[in-house]
XYZ file of C-alpha atoms in Angstrom:
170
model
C -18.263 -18.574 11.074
C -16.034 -22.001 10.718
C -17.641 -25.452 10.699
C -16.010 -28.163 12.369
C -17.096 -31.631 9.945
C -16.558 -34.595 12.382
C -16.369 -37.930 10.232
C -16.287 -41.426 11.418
C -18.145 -43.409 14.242
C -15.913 -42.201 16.742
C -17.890 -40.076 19.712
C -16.021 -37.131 20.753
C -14.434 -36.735 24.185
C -12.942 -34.159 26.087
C -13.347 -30.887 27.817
C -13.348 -27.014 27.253
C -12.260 -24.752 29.432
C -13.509 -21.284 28.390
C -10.612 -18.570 28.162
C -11.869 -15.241 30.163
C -12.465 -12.494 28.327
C -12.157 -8.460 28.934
C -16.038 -8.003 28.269
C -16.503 -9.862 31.562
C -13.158 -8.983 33.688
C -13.377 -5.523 33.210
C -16.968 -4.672 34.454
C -16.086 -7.313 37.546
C -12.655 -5.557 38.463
C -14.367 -2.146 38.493
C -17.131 -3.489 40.524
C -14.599 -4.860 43.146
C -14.306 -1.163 44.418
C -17.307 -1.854 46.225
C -16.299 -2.925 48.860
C -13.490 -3.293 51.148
C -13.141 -6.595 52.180
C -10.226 -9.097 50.292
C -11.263 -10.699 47.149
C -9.950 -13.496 45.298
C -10.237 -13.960 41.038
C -9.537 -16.614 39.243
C -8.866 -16.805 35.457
C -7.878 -13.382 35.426
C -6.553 -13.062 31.311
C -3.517 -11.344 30.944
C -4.415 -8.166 28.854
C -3.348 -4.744 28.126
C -6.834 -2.816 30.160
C -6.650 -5.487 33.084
C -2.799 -4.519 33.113
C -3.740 -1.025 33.244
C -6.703 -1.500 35.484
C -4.244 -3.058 38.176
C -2.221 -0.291 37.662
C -4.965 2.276 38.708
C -5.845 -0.142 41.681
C -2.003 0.518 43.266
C -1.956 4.372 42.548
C -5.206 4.450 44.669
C -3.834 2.429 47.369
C -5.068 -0.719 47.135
C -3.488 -3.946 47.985
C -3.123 -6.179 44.548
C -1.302 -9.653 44.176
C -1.823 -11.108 40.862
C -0.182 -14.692 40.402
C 1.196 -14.928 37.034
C 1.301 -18.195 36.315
C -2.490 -19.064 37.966
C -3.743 -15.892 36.753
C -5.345 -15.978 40.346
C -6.143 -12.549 41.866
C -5.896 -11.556 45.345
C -7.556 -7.541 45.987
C -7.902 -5.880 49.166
C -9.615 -1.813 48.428
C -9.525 -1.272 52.092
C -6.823 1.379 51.838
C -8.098 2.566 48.438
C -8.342 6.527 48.626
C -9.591 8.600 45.648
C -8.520 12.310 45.478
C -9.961 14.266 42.430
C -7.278 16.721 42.810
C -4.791 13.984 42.199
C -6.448 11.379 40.570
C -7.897 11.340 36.899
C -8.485 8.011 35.175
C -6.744 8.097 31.986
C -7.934 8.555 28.968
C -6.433 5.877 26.502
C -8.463 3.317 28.051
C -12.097 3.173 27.356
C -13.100 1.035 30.035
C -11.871 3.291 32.650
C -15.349 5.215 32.445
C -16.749 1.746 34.357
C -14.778 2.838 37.475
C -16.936 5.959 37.882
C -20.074 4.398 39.381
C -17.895 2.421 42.097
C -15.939 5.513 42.589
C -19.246 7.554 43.075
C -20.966 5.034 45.249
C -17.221 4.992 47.767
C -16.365 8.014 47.637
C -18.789 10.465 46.148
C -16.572 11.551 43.604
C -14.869 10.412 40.280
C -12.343 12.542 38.074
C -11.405 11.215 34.157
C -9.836 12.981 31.334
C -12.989 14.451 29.060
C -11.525 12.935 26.131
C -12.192 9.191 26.597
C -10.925 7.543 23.477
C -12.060 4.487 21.840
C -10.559 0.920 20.934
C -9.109 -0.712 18.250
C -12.944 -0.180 16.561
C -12.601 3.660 16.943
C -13.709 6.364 19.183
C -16.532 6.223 20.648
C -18.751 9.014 22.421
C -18.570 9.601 26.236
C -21.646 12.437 26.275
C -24.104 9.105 26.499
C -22.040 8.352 29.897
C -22.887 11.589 30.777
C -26.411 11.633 30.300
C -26.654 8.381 32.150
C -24.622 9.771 35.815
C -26.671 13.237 35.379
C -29.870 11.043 34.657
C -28.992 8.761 38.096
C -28.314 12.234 40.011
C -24.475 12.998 39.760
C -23.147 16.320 39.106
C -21.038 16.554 35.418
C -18.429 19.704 34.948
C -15.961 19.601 32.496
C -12.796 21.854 33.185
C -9.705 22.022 32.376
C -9.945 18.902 30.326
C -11.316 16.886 32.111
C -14.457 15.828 33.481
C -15.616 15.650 37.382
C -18.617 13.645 38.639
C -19.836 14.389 42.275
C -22.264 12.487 43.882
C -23.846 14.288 47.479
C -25.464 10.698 48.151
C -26.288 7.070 46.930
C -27.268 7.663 42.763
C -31.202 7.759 42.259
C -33.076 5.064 40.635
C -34.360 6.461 37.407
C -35.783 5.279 33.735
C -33.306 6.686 30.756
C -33.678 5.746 27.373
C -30.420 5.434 25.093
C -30.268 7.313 21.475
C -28.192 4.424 20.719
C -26.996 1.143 21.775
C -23.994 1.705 23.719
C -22.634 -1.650 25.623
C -20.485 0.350 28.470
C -23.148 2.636 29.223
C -25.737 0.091 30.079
């Protein structure tokens, strides 16, 4: 960790504005397929998954306008249509696994590729993900590489306890 040394009789002024960061956006974005009524973010950082996660937003239909220079976001899911014949989230981006539960709780079903990679710090395990939507109620199969989550009705409230510590997955 640095150390900022302030010398001198001088009191420090100012203001600081605190960039946004993925760990927050992503979890928010994902949650925004909640509902279906326009939403408005501001702040939004420009970054590779919240690229990516727009990206997803349009192929299902939804209605995004992201202002480039405010970083202000404007979402409308009202059209937003998921068909697990058609759709699969993809599997380079390990945050995709956060639209499941939003895509379970709209439309009762969720379809990703089974091999969910990791980051930059490596890959990381999507069994615990697993455990956690069969634990809630959903229905798992893997086929054909990839891996289908059905839902008959809202999740279950349950008590699961994690082999390891596993950010995404609480």
């Amino acid at each position: 960790m640095s150390n900022l040394i302030v010398h001198g009789g001088t009191p420090l002024r100012g203001r600081v504005v605190p960039s946004a960061n993925k760990n927050a956006v992503l979890p928010i974005l994902c949650a925004t397929l909640l509902t279906d009524q326009p939403l408005r973010l501001n702040g939004v950082p420009d970054i590779t998954d919240v690229r990516k996660i727009l990206d997803i937003f349009r192929a299902l239909g939804s209605q995004v306008k992201l202002d480039e220079t405010t970083r202000v976001l404007d979402l409308h899911h009202r059209d937003t249509r998921f068909d697990a014949a058609v759709h699969r989230l993809p599997e380079e981006m390990r945050s995709s696994i956060m639209l499941v539960p939003p895509l379970l709780a709209r439309f009762g079903v969720a379809r990703l590729e089974d091999n969910v990679k990791g980051c930059t710090l490596g890959v990381r395990e999507i069994d615990p993900h697993v455990d956690i939507f069969r634990s809630f109620g959903g229905q798992v199969e893997r086929a054909d590489g990839s891996l289908l989550v059905r839902s008959s009705g809202p999740l279950r409230p349950t008590h699961h306890w994690l082999d390891y510590a596993s950010v995404t997955t609480t």
